[in-house]
Coordinates of C-alpha atoms in Angstrom, one line a residue:
X166 CA 122.1 141.1 56.1
X167 CA 123.1 140.0 53.1
X168 CA 126.4 139.1 52.1
X169 CA 129.5 140.6 50.8
X170 CA 131.0 140.7 47.2
X171 CA 131.5 137.5 46.8
X172 CA 135.0 136.5 45.4
X173 CA 135.4 137.0 41.8
X174 CA 136.1 133.5 40.6
X175 CA 132.2 132.9 42.4
X176 CA 130.7 135.7 40.5
X177 CA 132.1 134.7 36.8
X178 CA 130.0 133.7 34.0
X179 CA 130.7 130.5 33.7
X180 CA 130.0 129.4 37.0
X181 CA 127.3 127.6 38.0
X182 CA 124.7 127.7 40.5
X183 CA 124.6 125.3 43.9
X184 CA 120.8 125.0 43.4
X185 CA 120.5 127.2 46.6
X186 CA 120.7 130.5 44.8
X187 CA 124.5 130.9 45.6
X188 CA 127.0 130.5 42.8
X189 CA 130.0 128.1 43.1
X190 CA 133.2 128.4 40.6
X191 CA 133.7 126.9 37.2
X192 CA 135.4 123.5 37.2
X193 CA 139.7 124.0 38.0
X194 CA 141.3 123.6 35.2
X195 CA 144.2 121.0 35.0
X196 CA 146.9 123.6 35.4
X197 CA 145.5 124.8 38.6
X198 CA 145.1 121.7 40.2
X199 CA 148.6 120.5 39.3
X200 CA 150.2 123.7 41.1
X201 CA 147.9 122.8 44.2
X202 CA 149.0 119.2 44.5
X203 CA 152.6 120.5 44.1
X204 CA 153.0 122.7 46.6
X205 CA 150.8 120.3 49.5
X206 CA 153.4 117.9 48.4
X207 CA 156.4 120.1 48.9
X208 CA 154.4 121.3 52.2
X209 CA 154.2 117.5 53.4
X210 CA 158.4 116.8 52.2
X211 CA 159.2 120.2 54.2
X212 CA 157.0 120.3 57.4
X213 CA 157.4 118.8 60.3
X214 CA 155.5 116.0 61.1
X215 CA 153.3 118.4 63.8
X216 CA 151.3 120.3 61.1
X217 CA 147.6 119.5 61.5
X218 CA 144.9 121.1 59.5
X219 CA 146.9 120.9 56.8
X220 CA 146.8 117.2 57.3
X221 CA 143.2 117.6 57.3
X222 CA 142.5 120.2 54.5
X223 CA 144.5 119.6 52.0
X224 CA 144.1 123.0 50.2
X225 CA 146.3 125.9 49.1
X226 CA 144.5 129.6 49.8
X227 CA 145.7 132.0 47.7
X228 CA 142.8 134.8 48.1
X229 CA 139.5 135.0 50.8
X230 CA 137.3 138.0 51.4
X231 CA 134.8 137.7 54.4
X232 CA 133.6 134.2 55.0
X233 CA 135.6 132.8 51.7
X234 CA 138.6 131.1 50.5
X235 CA 139.9 130.8 47.5
X236 CA 142.4 128.1 46.9
X237 CA 145.4 127.5 44.0
X238 CA 143.1 125.0 42.7
X239 CA 140.4 127.5 41.5
X240 CA 137.9 126.3 44.4
X241 CA 135.8 128.4 46.3
X242 CA 135.2 127.2 50.5
X243 CA 132.7 128.6 52.8
X244 CA 135.3 129.3 55.3
X245 CA 133.9 128.0 59.0
X246 CA 137.0 127.2 60.5
X247 CA 138.4 131.4 61.1
X248 CA 141.4 130.7 61.9
X249 CA 139.7 129.0 65.1
X250 CA 138.2 131.6 65.3
X251 CA 140.5 133.9 64.8
X252 CA 138.4 136.1 62.7
X253 CA 136.0 137.7 63.9
X254 CA 135.0 140.2 60.8
X255 CA 136.2 137.0 58.6
X256 CA 139.2 137.4 55.8
X257 CA 139.9 141.0 55.0
X258 CA 137.5 142.6 56.2
X259 CA 137.8 146.8 54.9
X260 CA 137.7 148.3 58.3
X261 CA 140.8 146.2 59.5
X262 CA 142.2 146.3 55.9
X263 CA 142.2 149.9 56.2
X264 CA 143.6 150.6 59.7
X265 CA 146.5 148.2 58.8
X266 CA 147.7 150.4 55.7
X267 CA 147.1 153.5 57.7
X268 CA 149.7 152.3 60.1
X269 CA 152.1 151.2 57.7
X270 CA 151.1 154.7 55.1
X271 CA 151.7 156.4 58.6
X272 CA 155.5 155.7 58.8
X273 CA 155.2 154.2 62.3
X274 CA 157.5 151.7 63.6
X275 CA 156.1 148.3 63.6
X276 CA 158.0 146.8 66.2
X277 CA 157.9 148.8 69.9
X278 CA 158.6 146.1 72.7
X279 CA 156.3 147.2 75.3
X280 CA 157.0 151.5 74.6
X281 CA 153.8 153.2 74.8
X282 CA 153.0 154.3 70.8
X283 CA 149.6 156.1 69.9
X284 CA 148.7 152.9 68.1
X285 CA 149.0 151.4 71.6
X286 CA 147.3 153.8 73.3
X287 CA 144.1 154.1 70.9
X288 CA 143.6 149.8 71.4
X289 CA 144.0 150.0 75.3
X290 CA 141.0 152.7 74.6
X291 CA 139.3 150.4 72.7
X292 CA 139.7 147.1 74.2
X293 CA 138.2 149.1 77.7
X294 CA 135.5 150.1 76.1
X295 CA 134.8 146.6 75.1
X296 CA 135.3 145.0 79.2
X297 CA 132.8 144.0 81.6
X298 CA 132.2 147.4 83.1
X299 CA 133.0 146.3 86.5
X300 CA 136.5 145.1 85.0
X301 CA 137.1 147.9 82.9
X302 CA 136.8 150.9 86.1
X303 CA 139.6 149.6 88.0
X304 CA 142.2 146.6 85.7
X305 CA 145.6 146.3 84.2
X306 CA 146.2 145.4 80.5
X307 CA 149.1 142.7 80.7
X308 CA 150.6 142.6 76.6
X309 CA 152.0 139.3 76.4
X310 CA 154.0 137.6 74.1
X311 CA 151.4 137.1 71.0
X312 CA 149.8 134.0 71.2
X313 CA 147.0 132.7 73.9
X314 CA 149.1 130.3 75.6
X315 CA 151.8 133.2 76.8
X316 CA 149.0 135.0 78.2
X317 CA 147.7 131.8 79.7
X318 CA 151.4 131.4 81.5
X319 CA 151.2 135.6 82.5
X320 CA 148.1 134.5 84.0
X321 CA 148.8 132.3 86.2
X322 CA 152.2 133.7 86.8
X323 CA 150.4 137.0 88.1
X324 CA 148.3 134.8 90.3
X325 CA 150.6 133.0 91.7
X326 CA 152.6 136.4 92.5
X327 CA 149.7 138.5 93.9
X328 CA 148.6 135.3 96.2
X329 CA 152.0 133.9 97.0
X330 CA 150.6 130.4 96.9
X331 CA 151.7 127.8 94.0
X332 CA 148.5 125.6 93.4
X333 CA 146.0 126.4 90.7
X334 CA 142.3 124.2 89.6
X335 CA 141.5 123.6 86.4
X336 CA 139.1 121.4 84.6
X337 CA 138.7 117.8 82.1
X338 CA 138.2 118.6 78.8
X339 CA 140.4 121.8 78.7
X340 CA 142.3 124.1 76.3
X341 CA 144.7 126.1 77.2
X342 CA 147.7 126.1 74.9
X343 CA 150.9 124.4 73.9
X344 CA 153.6 125.9 76.2
X345 CA 154.5 123.7 79.5
X346 CA 152.6 126.0 82.1
X347 CA 149.6 126.2 79.7
X348 CA 150.0 122.5 78.6
X349 CA 149.9 121.2 81.9
X350 CA 146.3 122.6 82.7
X351 CA 145.2 121.2 79.4
X352 CA 142.9 119.0 79.5
X353 CA 144.0 116.7 76.6
X354 CA 146.3 113.6 77.4
X355 CA 147.2 112.9 73.4
X356 CA 149.5 116.5 73.7
X357 CA 150.3 116.3 77.2
X358 CA 151.4 113.3 77.7
X359 CA 154.5 113.1 74.7
X360 CA 155.5 116.8 76.4
X361 CA 156.0 115.2 79.7
X362 CA 153.8 118.3 80.6
X363 CA 152.3 118.4 84.3
X364 CA 152.5 120.7 87.1
X365 CA 153.1 119.1 90.8
X366 CA 150.6 122.2 92.2
X367 CA 147.6 120.6 89.6
X368 CA 144.5 119.8 90.5
X369 CA 142.0 119.1 88.1
X370 CA 138.2 119.5 88.4
X371 CA 135.3 117.5 86.9
X372 CA 133.8 120.2 84.2
X373 CA 129.5 119.5 83.9
X374 CA 129.2 118.0 80.3
X375 CA 125.7 117.8 79.3
X376 CA 126.2 114.7 77.1
X377 CA 129.0 112.8 78.4
X378 CA 128.6 113.6 82.8
X379 CA 131.8 113.0 84.6
X380 CA 130.0 112.1 87.3
X381 CA 127.6 109.7 85.6
X382 CA 124.5 112.1 86.7
X383 CA 123.5 114.4 84.1
X384 CA 121.5 117.3 83.8
X385 CA 121.0 119.9 86.9
X386 CA 122.7 116.9 89.1
X387 CA 126.1 116.8 87.7
X388 CA 126.6 120.3 87.5
X389 CA 125.5 120.3 91.2
X390 CA 127.8 117.7 91.8
X391 CA 130.4 119.3 90.2
X392 CA 129.8 123.0 91.8
X393 CA 130.3 120.8 95.2
X394 CA 132.9 118.6 94.3
X395 CA 135.2 122.5 93.8
X396 CA 133.5 123.8 97.2
X397 CA 134.7 120.4 98.9
X398 CA 138.5 121.1 97.9
X399 CA 138.3 124.5 98.8
X400 CA 137.6 124.3 102.6
X401 CA 138.3 120.4 103.3
X402 CA 142.1 120.4 104.9
X403 CA 142.8 116.8 104.3
X404 CA 141.5 117.7 100.5
X405 CA 145.2 116.4 99.6
X406 CA 145.3 119.3 96.9
X407 CA 147.2 122.5 97.2
X408 CA 145.3 125.3 97.9
X409 CA 145.0 127.4 94.5
X410 CA 146.6 130.8 93.5
X411 CA 144.0 130.6 90.8
X412 CA 140.9 128.6 88.9
X413 CA 141.3 129.0 85.1
X414 CA 137.7 128.2 83.4
X415 CA 136.8 128.4 79.8
X416 CA 133.3 129.3 79.6
X417 CA 133.1 127.6 76.8
X418 CA 135.2 124.9 76.1
X419 CA 136.6 125.2 72.5
X420 CA 139.1 122.4 71.5
X421 CA 137.2 120.3 74.1
X422 CA 134.3 119.9 71.9
X423 CA 132.4 123.3 72.4
X424 CA 130.5 122.6 75.9
X425 CA 129.3 125.3 77.2
X426 CA 129.8 126.0 81.3
X427 CA 126.3 125.7 82.5
X428 CA 125.2 129.3 84.1
X429 CA 124.0 128.7 87.3
X430 CA 127.7 126.5 88.1
X431 CA 129.7 129.5 86.6
X432 CA 128.0 131.8 89.2
X433 CA 128.5 128.9 92.0
X434 CA 131.9 128.7 90.8
X435 CA 132.8 132.9 90.9
X436 CA 130.8 133.2 94.7
X437 CA 133.3 129.9 95.7
X438 CA 136.1 131.6 94.5
X439 CA 135.6 135.2 96.0
X440 CA 134.5 133.7 99.2
X441 CA 138.0 132.2 99.4
X442 CA 139.8 134.8 97.9
X443 CA 140.9 132.7 94.9
X444 CA 141.4 134.6 91.2
X445 CA 139.2 133.6 88.8
X446 CA 141.0 133.8 85.4
X447 CA 138.8 133.2 82.5
X448 CA 140.6 131.8 79.6
X449 CA 138.7 133.7 77.1
X450 CA 140.8 133.1 74.0
X451 CA 138.2 132.0 71.9
X452 CA 135.2 132.8 73.1
X453 CA 136.0 137.0 73.7
X454 CA 134.1 139.4 71.2
X455 CA 130.8 138.0 70.5
X456 CA 131.8 134.8 69.4
X457 CA 129.2 132.9 71.8
X458 CA 126.1 135.8 71.2
X459 CA 127.5 138.2 74.0
X460 CA 130.9 139.9 74.1
X461 CA 132.1 137.7 76.3
X462 CA 131.4 134.4 77.3
X463 CA 131.2 135.0 81.0
X464 CA 128.5 137.6 80.2
X465 CA 125.8 135.2 80.0
X466 CA 126.4 134.0 83.5
X467 CA 127.1 137.8 84.7
X468 CA 130.2 136.8 86.1
X469 CA 133.0 139.5 86.3
X470 CA 136.2 136.6 86.6
X471 CA 139.5 138.6 88.5
X472 CA 141.8 138.0 85.4
X473 CA 140.5 137.7 81.8
X474 CA 143.3 136.3 78.7
X475 CA 142.5 137.9 75.7
X476 CA 143.7 136.7 72.3
X477 CA 142.5 135.6 68.7
X478 CA 140.2 138.0 67.8
X479 CA 141.7 140.8 69.9
X480 CA 144.2 141.5 67.1
X481 CA 142.0 141.3 64.5
X482 CA 143.2 138.4 62.8
X483 CA 147.0 139.8 63.5
X484 CA 149.2 138.0 66.2
X485 CA 148.1 139.9 69.8
X486 CA 147.6 138.5 73.6
X487 CA 146.6 140.4 76.2
X488 CA 146.0 139.7 80.0
X489 CA 143.4 142.1 82.1
X490 CA 143.2 141.5 85.7
X491 CA 142.1 143.6 88.8
X492 CA 144.2 146.6 89.4
X493 CA 145.0 144.9 92.9
X494 CA 146.5 141.9 92.0
X495 CA 149.2 144.2 89.5
X496 CA 152.0 142.8 92.5
X497 CA 154.8 141.4 90.5
X498 CA 158.2 143.0 89.7
X499 CA 159.9 144.6 86.4
X500 CA 159.9 142.4 83.8
X501 CA 158.1 139.0 85.6
X502 CA 156.7 138.0 81.9
X503 CA 158.2 140.0 79.1
X504 CA 158.6 138.8 75.4
X505 CA 159.9 140.6 72.6
X506 CA 157.1 140.8 70.4
X507 CA 154.4 142.5 72.6
X508 CA 154.3 145.9 70.3
X509 CA 152.7 144.4 67.3
X510 CA 151.5 147.8 65.6
X511 CA 149.4 146.2 63.2
X512 CA 148.0 143.7 65.3
X513 CA 147.1 146.7 67.8
X514 CA 145.5 148.9 64.9
X515 CA 143.8 145.5 63.7
X516 CA 142.7 144.7 67.0
X517 CA 141.2 148.5 67.8
X518 CA 139.5 147.9 64.5
X519 CA 137.6 145.0 64.9
X520 CA 136.8 145.6 68.7
X521 CA 135.0 149.2 67.3
X522 CA 133.3 147.3 64.5
X523 CA 131.9 144.6 66.6
X524 CA 130.3 147.3 68.9
X525 CA 128.9 149.9 66.5
X526 CA 127.0 146.9 64.2
X527 CA 126.0 144.8 67.1
X528 CA 128.3 141.8 66.0
X529 CA 127.6 139.8 69.6
X530 CA 124.0 139.9 69.4
X531 CA 123.9 139.0 65.6
X532 CA 126.1 135.9 66.5
X533 CA 123.4 135.5 69.1
X534 CA 120.4 135.2 66.7
X535 CA 121.9 133.8 63.5
X536 CA 123.7 130.9 66.2
X537 CA 119.7 130.5 67.5
X538 CA 118.8 129.8 63.8
X539 CA 121.6 127.5 62.8
X540 CA 121.4 125.2 66.1
X541 CA 117.4 124.9 65.6
X542 CA 118.1 123.7 62.1
X543 CA 120.5 121.4 63.0
X544 CA 118.8 120.1 65.8
X545 CA 116.1 119.7 63.1
X546 CA 118.4 117.8 61.0
X547 CA 119.3 115.4 64.3
X548 CA 115.9 114.2 64.0
X549 CA 116.7 112.5 61.0
X550 CA 120.1 111.8 61.4
X551 CA 120.4 109.7 64.2
X552 CA 124.7 109.9 64.4
X553 CA 123.8 113.4 65.5
X554 CA 124.2 112.8 69.5
X555 CA 123.9 116.4 70.5
X556 CA 123.8 119.7 68.7
X557 CA 125.6 122.3 71.4
X558 CA 127.0 125.7 71.7
X559 CA 126.3 129.0 72.0
X560 CA 126.0 131.7 69.8
X561 CA 128.5 131.4 66.5
X562 CA 130.4 128.6 68.4
X563 CA 128.4 125.5 67.2
X564 CA 129.5 121.9 68.1
X565 CA 127.5 118.3 66.8
X566 CA 128.7 115.5 68.8
X567 CA 128.9 112.6 66.3
X568 CA 128.0 109.0 67.8
X569 CA 127.3 105.3 66.6
X570 CA 123.6 105.5 66.4
X571 CA 123.9 101.7 66.5
X572 CA 125.9 100.8 69.6
X573 CA 124.3 100.7 73.2
X574 CA 123.9 103.7 75.1
X575 CA 125.3 104.2 78.4
X576 CA 123.3 104.6 81.8
X577 CA 122.6 108.1 80.7
X578 CA 121.1 107.2 77.2
X579 CA 124.5 108.9 75.4
X580 CA 125.7 107.1 73.0
X581 CA 129.5 106.3 72.1
X582 CA 131.7 108.6 70.0
X583 CA 132.4 108.2 66.4
X584 CA 135.5 109.5 65.4
X585 CA 135.6 107.8 62.4
X586 CA 132.3 109.2 60.9
X587 CA 133.3 112.8 62.2
X588 CA 136.3 112.2 59.8
X589 CA 134.3 111.6 57.0
X590 CA 131.6 114.4 57.7
X591 CA 134.5 116.6 57.8
X592 CA 136.0 115.0 54.4
X593 CA 132.6 115.6 53.1
X594 CA 131.7 119.3 53.6
X595 CA 135.0 120.2 52.4
X596 CA 135.0 118.0 48.9
X597 CA 131.6 120.1 48.8
X598 CA 133.4 123.7 49.7
X599 CA 132.8 123.9 53.5
X600 CA 135.6 123.9 55.6
X601 CA 135.3 123.2 59.2
X602 CA 137.5 120.9 62.3
X603 CA 136.9 118.2 64.4
X604 CA 137.3 118.7 68.0
X605 CA 136.1 117.2 71.4
X606 CA 137.0 113.8 73.2
X607 CA 137.7 111.6 70.7
X608 CA 137.7 114.0 68.0
X609 CA 134.6 113.0 67.3
X610 CA 132.7 116.7 67.5
X611 CA 132.4 118.7 64.4
X612 CA 132.6 122.2 65.1
X613 CA 131.3 125.3 63.3
X614 CA 133.2 128.8 64.1
X615 CA 132.1 131.1 61.2
X616 CA 132.9 135.0 61.3
X617 CA 130.3 137.0 63.1
X618 CA 130.1 138.8 59.9
X619 CA 128.6 135.6 58.1
X620 CA 125.6 136.3 55.6
X621 CA 121.9 134.9 56.1
X622 CA 122.3 133.6 52.5
X623 CA 125.9 132.3 53.3
X624 CA 124.3 130.7 57.0
X625 CA 122.0 129.0 54.5
X626 CA 124.5 128.0 52.2
X627 CA 126.1 126.1 55.1
X628 CA 123.2 124.4 55.8
X629 CA 122.2 122.8 52.9
X630 CA 125.7 121.7 52.2
X631 CA 125.4 120.3 55.8
X632 CA 122.1 118.5 54.9
X633 CA 124.0 117.0 51.6
X634 CA 127.4 115.9 53.9
X635 CA 124.9 114.3 56.4
X636 CA 123.2 112.5 53.8
X637 CA 126.2 111.3 52.3
X638 CA 127.5 109.9 55.7
X639 CA 124.7 108.2 56.8
X640 CA 124.7 106.0 54.2
X641 CA 126.5 103.2 54.6
X642 CA 129.9 102.7 53.8
X643 CA 132.3 100.8 52.1
X644 CA 136.1 100.5 52.4
X645 CA 136.7 102.5 49.1
X646 CA 134.4 105.3 50.6
X647 CA 136.5 105.3 53.5
X648 CA 139.6 105.2 51.9
X649 CA 138.3 108.0 49.2
X650 CA 137.2 110.4 52.6
X651 CA 141.0 109.7 53.7
X652 CA 139.8 108.3 56.9

């Protein structure tokens, strides 16, 4: 697939060659650098200490197209973050821009609470076209507040109303959002503890991890132990766990370090929850709409959940979140979960256009093939760079576990995480014009979430840059190097 039209700065006569066939912008002028520096300084002075991406990615985006962002400093960056997976079609895709412009030009209301509109009706039709047929055949759609966290809250509330039970099962390594209920389900202690987030009815289950098995068994044995543990808790009258209204799972743990749920394990979880009458909630906020190489993350295992939580790509880059669930669960009362900004007409138009484009262009299959190619090259890099402990992922949701190759491995051969090295790698990539972020335990997993529209030459460029960054980071680091990398 050829790359789309390149941003203006990348096609200027002054642009140099990167050595892999792609143009890079000319060196930014002192004035543009100064402007960007002043904006960043004002942000640091005005915004809260809780800001995240801005700390690690000190750029000031002013234009964007496809997989590229142009900063106020005049530089272009290949965006392998994509709004944390939100921008399935990349920046300012023509079909998305046209859909938004059509609503704006029509004079349609932009804010309608939860009233019915032609735009909403069209979005819901597009959504049903994409859902697993077994779920779409008899489901209900709830429009939540425009965040994935609020949709998770709604899904859990729905399950509790439908079953009359309070308990919830969630997993280690999970990330479900920052509001109180979603945060209670989240596994990261660093964000849960300061907020005193908890749920007396929550039971935390071990998620199978291919590199850091929570049972110390590894491989299929670890997966089977995790599946057996769920079965035991649901059947043991002395488990001490509140029988759940729902089990909440991510088909791929994204923020948790790009950890795919093993297919056999996910099928076992589905069978166990169905046997005991427990609704299975699939948090597809980051995995939905082609990201993993299938339309939905659960599709890899052939699993149909009772509830799906959707956000990020569902709004075509604009804020939108929905919960889709079996019609027989629709037992809550009027106003049981509401919110002012559930009727974002622009997001619905953008979302409908995005969903249909993904389906029409076969972008899920494209993500699968391109992701396989990227993973293959990264695996070859691993042979030369022992700091790459494991390469894993699905489709265009890829993670690289960064480890200390000089440390002692554990009983299963896993090396300890190397978060400082991971931060150096992120900084080195940014210096070379690639935006990527970290996740996972100790922030030691470099994550790649490029748009599903990533072109072949852009993928080659990414691999070339990443190889150079790995070479640089693998070299012995001095204290000055660490300071320059901001780590």
